Short mmCIF file of C-alpha atoms and ligand atoms in Angstrom, two decimals:
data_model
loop_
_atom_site.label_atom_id
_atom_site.label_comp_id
_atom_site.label_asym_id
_atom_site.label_seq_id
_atom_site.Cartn_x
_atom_site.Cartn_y
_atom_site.Cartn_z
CA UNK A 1 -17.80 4.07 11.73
CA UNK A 2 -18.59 7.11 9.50
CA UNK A 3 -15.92 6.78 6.25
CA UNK A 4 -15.31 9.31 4.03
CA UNK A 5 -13.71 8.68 0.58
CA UNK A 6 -12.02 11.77 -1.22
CA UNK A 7 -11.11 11.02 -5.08
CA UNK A 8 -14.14 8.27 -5.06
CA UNK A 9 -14.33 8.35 -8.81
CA UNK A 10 -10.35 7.10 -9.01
CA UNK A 11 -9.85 3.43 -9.79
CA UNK A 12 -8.84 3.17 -6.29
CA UNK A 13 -11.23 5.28 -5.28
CA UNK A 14 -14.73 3.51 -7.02
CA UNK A 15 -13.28 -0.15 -5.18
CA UNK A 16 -12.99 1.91 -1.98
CA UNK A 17 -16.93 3.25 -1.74
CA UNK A 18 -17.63 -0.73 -2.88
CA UNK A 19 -15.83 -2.02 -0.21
CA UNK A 20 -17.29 0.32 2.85
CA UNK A 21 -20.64 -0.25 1.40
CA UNK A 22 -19.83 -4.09 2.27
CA UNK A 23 -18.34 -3.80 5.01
CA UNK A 24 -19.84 -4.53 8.20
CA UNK A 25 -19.73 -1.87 10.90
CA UNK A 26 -18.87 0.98 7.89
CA UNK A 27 -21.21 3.73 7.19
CA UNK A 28 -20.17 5.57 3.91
CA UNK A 29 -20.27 9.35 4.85
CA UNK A 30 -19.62 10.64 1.94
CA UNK A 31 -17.05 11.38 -1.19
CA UNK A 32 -15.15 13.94 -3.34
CA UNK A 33 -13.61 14.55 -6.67
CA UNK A 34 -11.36 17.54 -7.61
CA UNK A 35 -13.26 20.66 -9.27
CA UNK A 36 -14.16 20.13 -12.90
CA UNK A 37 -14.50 16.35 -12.94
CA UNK A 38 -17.26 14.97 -14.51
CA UNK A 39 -18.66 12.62 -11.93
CA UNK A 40 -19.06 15.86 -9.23
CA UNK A 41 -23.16 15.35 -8.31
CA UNK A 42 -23.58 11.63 -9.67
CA UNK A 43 -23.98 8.95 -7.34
CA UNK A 44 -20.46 7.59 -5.53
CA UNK A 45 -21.70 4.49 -6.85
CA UNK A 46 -20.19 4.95 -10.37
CA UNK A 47 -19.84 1.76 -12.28
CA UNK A 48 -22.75 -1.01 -11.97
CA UNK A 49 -22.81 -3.85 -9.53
CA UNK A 50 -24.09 -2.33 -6.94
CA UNK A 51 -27.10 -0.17 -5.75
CA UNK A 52 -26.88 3.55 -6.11
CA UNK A 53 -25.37 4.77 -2.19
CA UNK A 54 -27.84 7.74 -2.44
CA UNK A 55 -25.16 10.03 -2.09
CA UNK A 56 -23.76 12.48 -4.47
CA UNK A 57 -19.91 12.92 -5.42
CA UNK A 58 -19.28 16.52 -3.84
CA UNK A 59 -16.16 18.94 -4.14
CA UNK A 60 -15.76 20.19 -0.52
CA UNK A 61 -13.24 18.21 1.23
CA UNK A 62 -13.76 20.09 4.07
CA UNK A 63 -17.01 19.41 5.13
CA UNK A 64 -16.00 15.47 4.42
CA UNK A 65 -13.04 15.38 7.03
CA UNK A 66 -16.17 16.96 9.33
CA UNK A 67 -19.11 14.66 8.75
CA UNK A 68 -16.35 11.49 8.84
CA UNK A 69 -14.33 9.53 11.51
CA UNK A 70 -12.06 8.61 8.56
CA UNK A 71 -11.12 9.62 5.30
CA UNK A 72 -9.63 7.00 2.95
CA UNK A 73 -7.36 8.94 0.79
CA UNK A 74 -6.12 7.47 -2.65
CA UNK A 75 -5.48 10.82 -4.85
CA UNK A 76 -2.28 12.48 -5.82
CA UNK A 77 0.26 13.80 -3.47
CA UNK A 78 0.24 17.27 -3.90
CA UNK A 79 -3.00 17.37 -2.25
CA UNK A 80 -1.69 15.72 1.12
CA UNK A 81 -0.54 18.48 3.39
CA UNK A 82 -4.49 19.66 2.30
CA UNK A 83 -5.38 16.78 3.77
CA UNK A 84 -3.37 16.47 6.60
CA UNK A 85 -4.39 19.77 7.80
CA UNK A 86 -8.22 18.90 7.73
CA UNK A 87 -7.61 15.43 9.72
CA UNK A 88 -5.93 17.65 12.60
CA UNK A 89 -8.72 20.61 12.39
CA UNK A 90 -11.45 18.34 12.82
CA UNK A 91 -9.72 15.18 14.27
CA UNK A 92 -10.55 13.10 11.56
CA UNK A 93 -8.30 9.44 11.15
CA UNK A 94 -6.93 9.16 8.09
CA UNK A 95 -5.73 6.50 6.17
CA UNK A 96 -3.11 7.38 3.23
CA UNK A 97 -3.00 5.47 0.39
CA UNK A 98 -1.36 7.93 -2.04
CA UNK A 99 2.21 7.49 -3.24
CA UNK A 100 5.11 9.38 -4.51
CA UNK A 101 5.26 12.11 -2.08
CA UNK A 102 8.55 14.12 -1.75
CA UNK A 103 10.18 15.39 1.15
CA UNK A 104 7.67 18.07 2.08
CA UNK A 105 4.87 16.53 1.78
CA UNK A 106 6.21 13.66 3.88
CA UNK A 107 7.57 16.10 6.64
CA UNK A 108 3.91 17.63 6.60
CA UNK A 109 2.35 14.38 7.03
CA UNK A 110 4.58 13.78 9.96
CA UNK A 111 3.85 17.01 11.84
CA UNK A 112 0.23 16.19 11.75
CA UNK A 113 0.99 12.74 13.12
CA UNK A 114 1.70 14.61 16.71
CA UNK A 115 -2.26 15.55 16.48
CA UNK A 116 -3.83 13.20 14.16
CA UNK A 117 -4.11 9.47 13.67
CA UNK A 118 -2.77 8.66 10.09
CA UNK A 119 -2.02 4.96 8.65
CA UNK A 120 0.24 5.23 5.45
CA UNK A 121 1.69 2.24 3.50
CA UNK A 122 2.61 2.29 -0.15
CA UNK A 123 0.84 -1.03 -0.26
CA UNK A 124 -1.90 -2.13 1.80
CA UNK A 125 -2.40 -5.21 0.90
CA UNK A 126 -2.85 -7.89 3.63
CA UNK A 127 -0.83 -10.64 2.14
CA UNK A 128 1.78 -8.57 0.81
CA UNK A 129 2.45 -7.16 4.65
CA UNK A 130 2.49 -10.53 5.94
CA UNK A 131 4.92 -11.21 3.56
CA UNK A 132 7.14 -8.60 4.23
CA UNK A 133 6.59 -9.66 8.06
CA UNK A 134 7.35 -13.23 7.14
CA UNK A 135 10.20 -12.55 4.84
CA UNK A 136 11.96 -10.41 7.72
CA UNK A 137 11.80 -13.11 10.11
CA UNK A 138 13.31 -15.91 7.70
CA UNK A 139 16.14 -13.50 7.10
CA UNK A 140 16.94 -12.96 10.56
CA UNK A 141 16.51 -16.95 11.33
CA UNK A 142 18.58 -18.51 8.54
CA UNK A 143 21.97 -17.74 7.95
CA UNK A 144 23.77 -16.75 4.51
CA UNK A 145 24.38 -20.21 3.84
CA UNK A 146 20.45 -20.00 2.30
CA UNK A 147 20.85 -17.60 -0.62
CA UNK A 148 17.43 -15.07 -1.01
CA UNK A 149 16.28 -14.77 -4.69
CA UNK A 150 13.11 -12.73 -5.23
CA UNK A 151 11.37 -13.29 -7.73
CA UNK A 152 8.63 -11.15 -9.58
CA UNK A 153 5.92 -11.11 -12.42
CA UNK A 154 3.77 -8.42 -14.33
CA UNK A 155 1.44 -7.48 -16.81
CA UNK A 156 3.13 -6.70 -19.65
CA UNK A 157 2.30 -2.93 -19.38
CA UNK A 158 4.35 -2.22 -16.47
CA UNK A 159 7.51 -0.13 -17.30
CA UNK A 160 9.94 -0.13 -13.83
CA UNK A 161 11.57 -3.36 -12.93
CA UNK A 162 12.45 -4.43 -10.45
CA UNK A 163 8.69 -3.55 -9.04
CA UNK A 164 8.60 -1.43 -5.98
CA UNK A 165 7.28 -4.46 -3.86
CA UNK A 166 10.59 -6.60 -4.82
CA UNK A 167 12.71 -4.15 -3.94
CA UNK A 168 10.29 -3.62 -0.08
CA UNK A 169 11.27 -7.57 -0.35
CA UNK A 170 14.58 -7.56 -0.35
CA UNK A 171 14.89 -4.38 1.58
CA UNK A 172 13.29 -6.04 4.85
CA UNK A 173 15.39 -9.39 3.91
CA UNK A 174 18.71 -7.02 4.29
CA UNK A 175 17.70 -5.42 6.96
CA UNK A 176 16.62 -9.25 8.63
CA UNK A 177 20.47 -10.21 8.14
CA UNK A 178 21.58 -6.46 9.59
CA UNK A 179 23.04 -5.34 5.82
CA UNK A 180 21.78 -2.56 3.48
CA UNK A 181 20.60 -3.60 0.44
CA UNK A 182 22.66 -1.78 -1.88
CA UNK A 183 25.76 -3.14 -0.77
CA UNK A 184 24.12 -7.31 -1.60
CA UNK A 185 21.95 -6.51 -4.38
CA UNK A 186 22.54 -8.31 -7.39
CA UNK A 187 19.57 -7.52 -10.00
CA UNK A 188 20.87 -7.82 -14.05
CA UNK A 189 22.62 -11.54 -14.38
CA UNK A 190 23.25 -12.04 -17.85
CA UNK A 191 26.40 -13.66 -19.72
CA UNK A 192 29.40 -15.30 -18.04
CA UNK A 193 29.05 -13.44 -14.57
CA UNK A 194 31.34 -15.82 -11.98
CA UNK A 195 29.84 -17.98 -9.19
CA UNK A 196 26.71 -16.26 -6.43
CA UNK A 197 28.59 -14.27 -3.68
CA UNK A 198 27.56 -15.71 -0.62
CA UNK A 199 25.04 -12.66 0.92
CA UNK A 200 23.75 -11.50 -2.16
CA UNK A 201 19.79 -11.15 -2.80
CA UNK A 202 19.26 -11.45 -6.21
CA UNK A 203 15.71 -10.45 -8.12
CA UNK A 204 14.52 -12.08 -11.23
CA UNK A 205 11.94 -10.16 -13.23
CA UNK A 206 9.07 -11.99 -15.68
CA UNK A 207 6.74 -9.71 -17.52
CA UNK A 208 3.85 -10.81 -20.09
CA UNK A 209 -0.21 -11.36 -20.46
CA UNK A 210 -2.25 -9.08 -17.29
CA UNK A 211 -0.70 -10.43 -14.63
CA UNK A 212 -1.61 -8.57 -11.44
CA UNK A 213 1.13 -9.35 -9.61
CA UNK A 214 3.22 -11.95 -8.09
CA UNK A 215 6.27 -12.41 -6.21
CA UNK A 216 8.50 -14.80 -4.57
CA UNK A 217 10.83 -14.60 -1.67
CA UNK A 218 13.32 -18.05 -2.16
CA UNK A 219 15.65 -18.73 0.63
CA UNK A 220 18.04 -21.60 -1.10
CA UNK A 221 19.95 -23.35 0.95
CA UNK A 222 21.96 -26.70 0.79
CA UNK A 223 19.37 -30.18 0.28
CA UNK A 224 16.67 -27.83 1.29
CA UNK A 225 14.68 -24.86 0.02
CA UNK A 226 12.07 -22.78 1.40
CA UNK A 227 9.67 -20.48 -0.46
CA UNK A 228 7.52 -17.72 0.48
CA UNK A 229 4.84 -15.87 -2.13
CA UNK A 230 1.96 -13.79 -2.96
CA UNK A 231 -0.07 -13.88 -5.88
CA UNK A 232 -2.60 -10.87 -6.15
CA UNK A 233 -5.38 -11.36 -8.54
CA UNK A 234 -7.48 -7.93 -8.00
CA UNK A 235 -6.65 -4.52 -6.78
CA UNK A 236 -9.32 -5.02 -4.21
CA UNK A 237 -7.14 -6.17 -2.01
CA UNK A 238 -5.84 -2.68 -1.30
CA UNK A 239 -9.05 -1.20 -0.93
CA UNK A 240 -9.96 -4.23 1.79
CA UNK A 241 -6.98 -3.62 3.73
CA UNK A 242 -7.23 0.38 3.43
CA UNK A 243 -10.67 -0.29 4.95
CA UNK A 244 -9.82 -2.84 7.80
CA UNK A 245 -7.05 -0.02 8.49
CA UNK A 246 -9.89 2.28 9.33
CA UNK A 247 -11.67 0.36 11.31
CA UNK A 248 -8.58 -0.89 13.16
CA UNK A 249 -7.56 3.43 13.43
CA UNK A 250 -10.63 3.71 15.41
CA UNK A 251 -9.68 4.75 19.38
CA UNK A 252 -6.16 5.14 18.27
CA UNK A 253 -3.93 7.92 19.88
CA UNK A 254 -2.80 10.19 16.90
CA UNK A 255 0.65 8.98 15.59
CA UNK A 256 2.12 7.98 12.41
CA UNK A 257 0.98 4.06 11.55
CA UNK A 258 1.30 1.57 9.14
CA UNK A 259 0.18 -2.05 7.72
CA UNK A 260 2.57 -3.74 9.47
CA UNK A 261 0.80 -2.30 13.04
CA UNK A 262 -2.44 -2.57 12.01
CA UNK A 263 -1.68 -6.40 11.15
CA UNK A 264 0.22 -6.23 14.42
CA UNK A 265 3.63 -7.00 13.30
CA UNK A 266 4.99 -3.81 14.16
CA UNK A 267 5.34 -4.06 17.57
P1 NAD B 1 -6.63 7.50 -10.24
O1 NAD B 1 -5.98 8.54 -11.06
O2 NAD B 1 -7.51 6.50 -10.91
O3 NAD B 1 -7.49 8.18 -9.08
C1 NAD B 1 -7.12 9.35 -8.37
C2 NAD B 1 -8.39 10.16 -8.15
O4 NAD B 1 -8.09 11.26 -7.27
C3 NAD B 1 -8.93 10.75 -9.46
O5 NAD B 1 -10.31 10.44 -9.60
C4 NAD B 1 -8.70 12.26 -9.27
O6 NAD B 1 -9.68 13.05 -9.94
C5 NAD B 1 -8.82 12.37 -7.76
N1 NAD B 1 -8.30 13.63 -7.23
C6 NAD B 1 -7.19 14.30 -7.61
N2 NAD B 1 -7.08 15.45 -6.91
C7 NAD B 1 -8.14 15.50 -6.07
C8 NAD B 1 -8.61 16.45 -5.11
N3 NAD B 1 -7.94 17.59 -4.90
N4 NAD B 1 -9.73 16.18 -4.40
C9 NAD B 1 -10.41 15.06 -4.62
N5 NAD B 1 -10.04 14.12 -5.55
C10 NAD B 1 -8.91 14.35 -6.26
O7 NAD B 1 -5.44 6.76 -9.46
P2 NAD B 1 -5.47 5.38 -8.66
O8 NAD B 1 -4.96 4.29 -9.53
O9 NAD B 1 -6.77 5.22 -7.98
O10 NAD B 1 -4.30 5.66 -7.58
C11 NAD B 1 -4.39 6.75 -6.71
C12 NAD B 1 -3.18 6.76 -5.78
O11 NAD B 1 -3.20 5.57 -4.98
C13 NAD B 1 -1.83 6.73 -6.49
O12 NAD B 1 -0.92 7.54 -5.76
C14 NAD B 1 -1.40 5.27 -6.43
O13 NAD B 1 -0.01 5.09 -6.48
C15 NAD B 1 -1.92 4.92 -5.07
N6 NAD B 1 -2.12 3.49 -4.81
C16 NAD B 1 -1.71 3.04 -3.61
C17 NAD B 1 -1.92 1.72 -3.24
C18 NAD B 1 -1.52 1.28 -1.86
O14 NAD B 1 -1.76 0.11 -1.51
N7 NAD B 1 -0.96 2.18 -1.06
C19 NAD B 1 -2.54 0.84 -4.13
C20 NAD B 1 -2.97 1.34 -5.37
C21 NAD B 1 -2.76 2.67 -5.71
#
């Protein structure tokens, strides 16, 4: 499979032309920076650690989407209905790693869903799907006699709390016990605040040293506790689970996927 990687000179970007160039059955077609960046006609292969890839970072994104089957796409989100557009013209997969798009730009991306194949998560992370998965299940199992907490701890750098994954946590939790988050959400505890409400889904955030990222998903209950977590020590796992989406995108009808049906939970 022919993969194309557009903003290959991104921190996402540099992990994602490693990771084809590992990858069994992956053929790196190609990559692309924005005009003006200084890495345009160096090797993809930025960084040491492995071999130069022999090809050159280029600026037309067009004739990527054309010599690809898929384009990995980690950039900014102003540049998605761009893309978009160039998956349906030449009938290129694409898998969508970019965040933060507003309501345009998602519409867009939805439109060209009816002609193209397009996997988008905001994480793509293996473990971190299963979790959600798993966490979804437990919630629609056990009862509110177990109480969720979700837990989570950063670098010290990061500036939003909860993180967005805690709140994905206890969003698939809620909607596992059929309520919406806001109304059971229960996120600064401090001082003499009363006894737990039986329903709630509390979060507890830690922050210090360069932790990657780590969260917990506890379901308390009475003499017995069960705990679900992920600890992520390396970005790289987005870029291996942005790449085993392509492969898996391959033969799809178009349609708007994500994680969750690529690990096949979302059926
Ligand atoms: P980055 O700034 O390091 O990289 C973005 C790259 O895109 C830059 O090299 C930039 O020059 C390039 N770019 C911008 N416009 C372009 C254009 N028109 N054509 C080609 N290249 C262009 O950022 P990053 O940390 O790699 O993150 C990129 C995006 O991926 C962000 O939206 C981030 O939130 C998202 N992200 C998603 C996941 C996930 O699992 N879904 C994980 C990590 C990061």
């Amino acid at each position: 499979m022919k993969i194309g990687i557009v903003g290959c000179a991104g921190r996402m970007g540099q992990m994602l032309v490693r990771e084809v160039l590992v990858t069994d059955g992956c053929e790196l077609s190609g990559g692309t920076e924005r005009p003006g960046h200084r890495a345009l006609g160096r090797d993809l292969v930025i960084a040491s650690g492995l071999d130069a890839s022999g090809l050159i970072v280029q600026e037309d994104t067009s004739a990527l989407f054309q010599a690809s089957d898929v384009v990995i796409d980690f950039t900014v989100a102003t540049i998605t209905p761009y893309h978009v557009a160039l998956a349906v013209k030449f009938g290129t997969n694409l898998i969508l790693g970019t965040t933060g798009h507003d309501e345009s730009q998602l519409s867009s991306i939805k439109v060209a869903a009816e002609r193209a194949t397009i996997v988008k998560a905001m994480n793509f992370s293996v473990g971190i799907n299963t979790l959600f998965a798993l966490t979804q299940q437990l919630a629609e199992t056990l009862d509110d006699g177990f109480d969720i907490e979700i837990v989570e701890m950063h670098h010290k750098h990061k500036v939003d709390a909860p993180s967005g994954t805690a709140i994905g946590l206890g969003e698939v939790a809620a909607k596992g016990r059929g309520v919406s988050l806001a109304d059971v959400a229960r996120r600064n505890r401090d001082g003499i605040i009363g006894e737990r409400n039986r329903g709630d889904i509390g979060f507890a955030v830690l922050r210090g040293g360069d932790v990657v990222g780590e969260h917990k998903v506890i379901f308390a209950g009475t003499s017995e506790r069960i705990e679900l977590g992920h600890i992520a020590s390396s970005r790289q796992i987005f870029s291996a689970g942005a790449v085993r989406a392509a492969l898996w995108s391959s033969h799809k009808s178009p349609g708007l996927y994500n994680m969750l049906d690529v690990l096949g939970f979302g059926k």
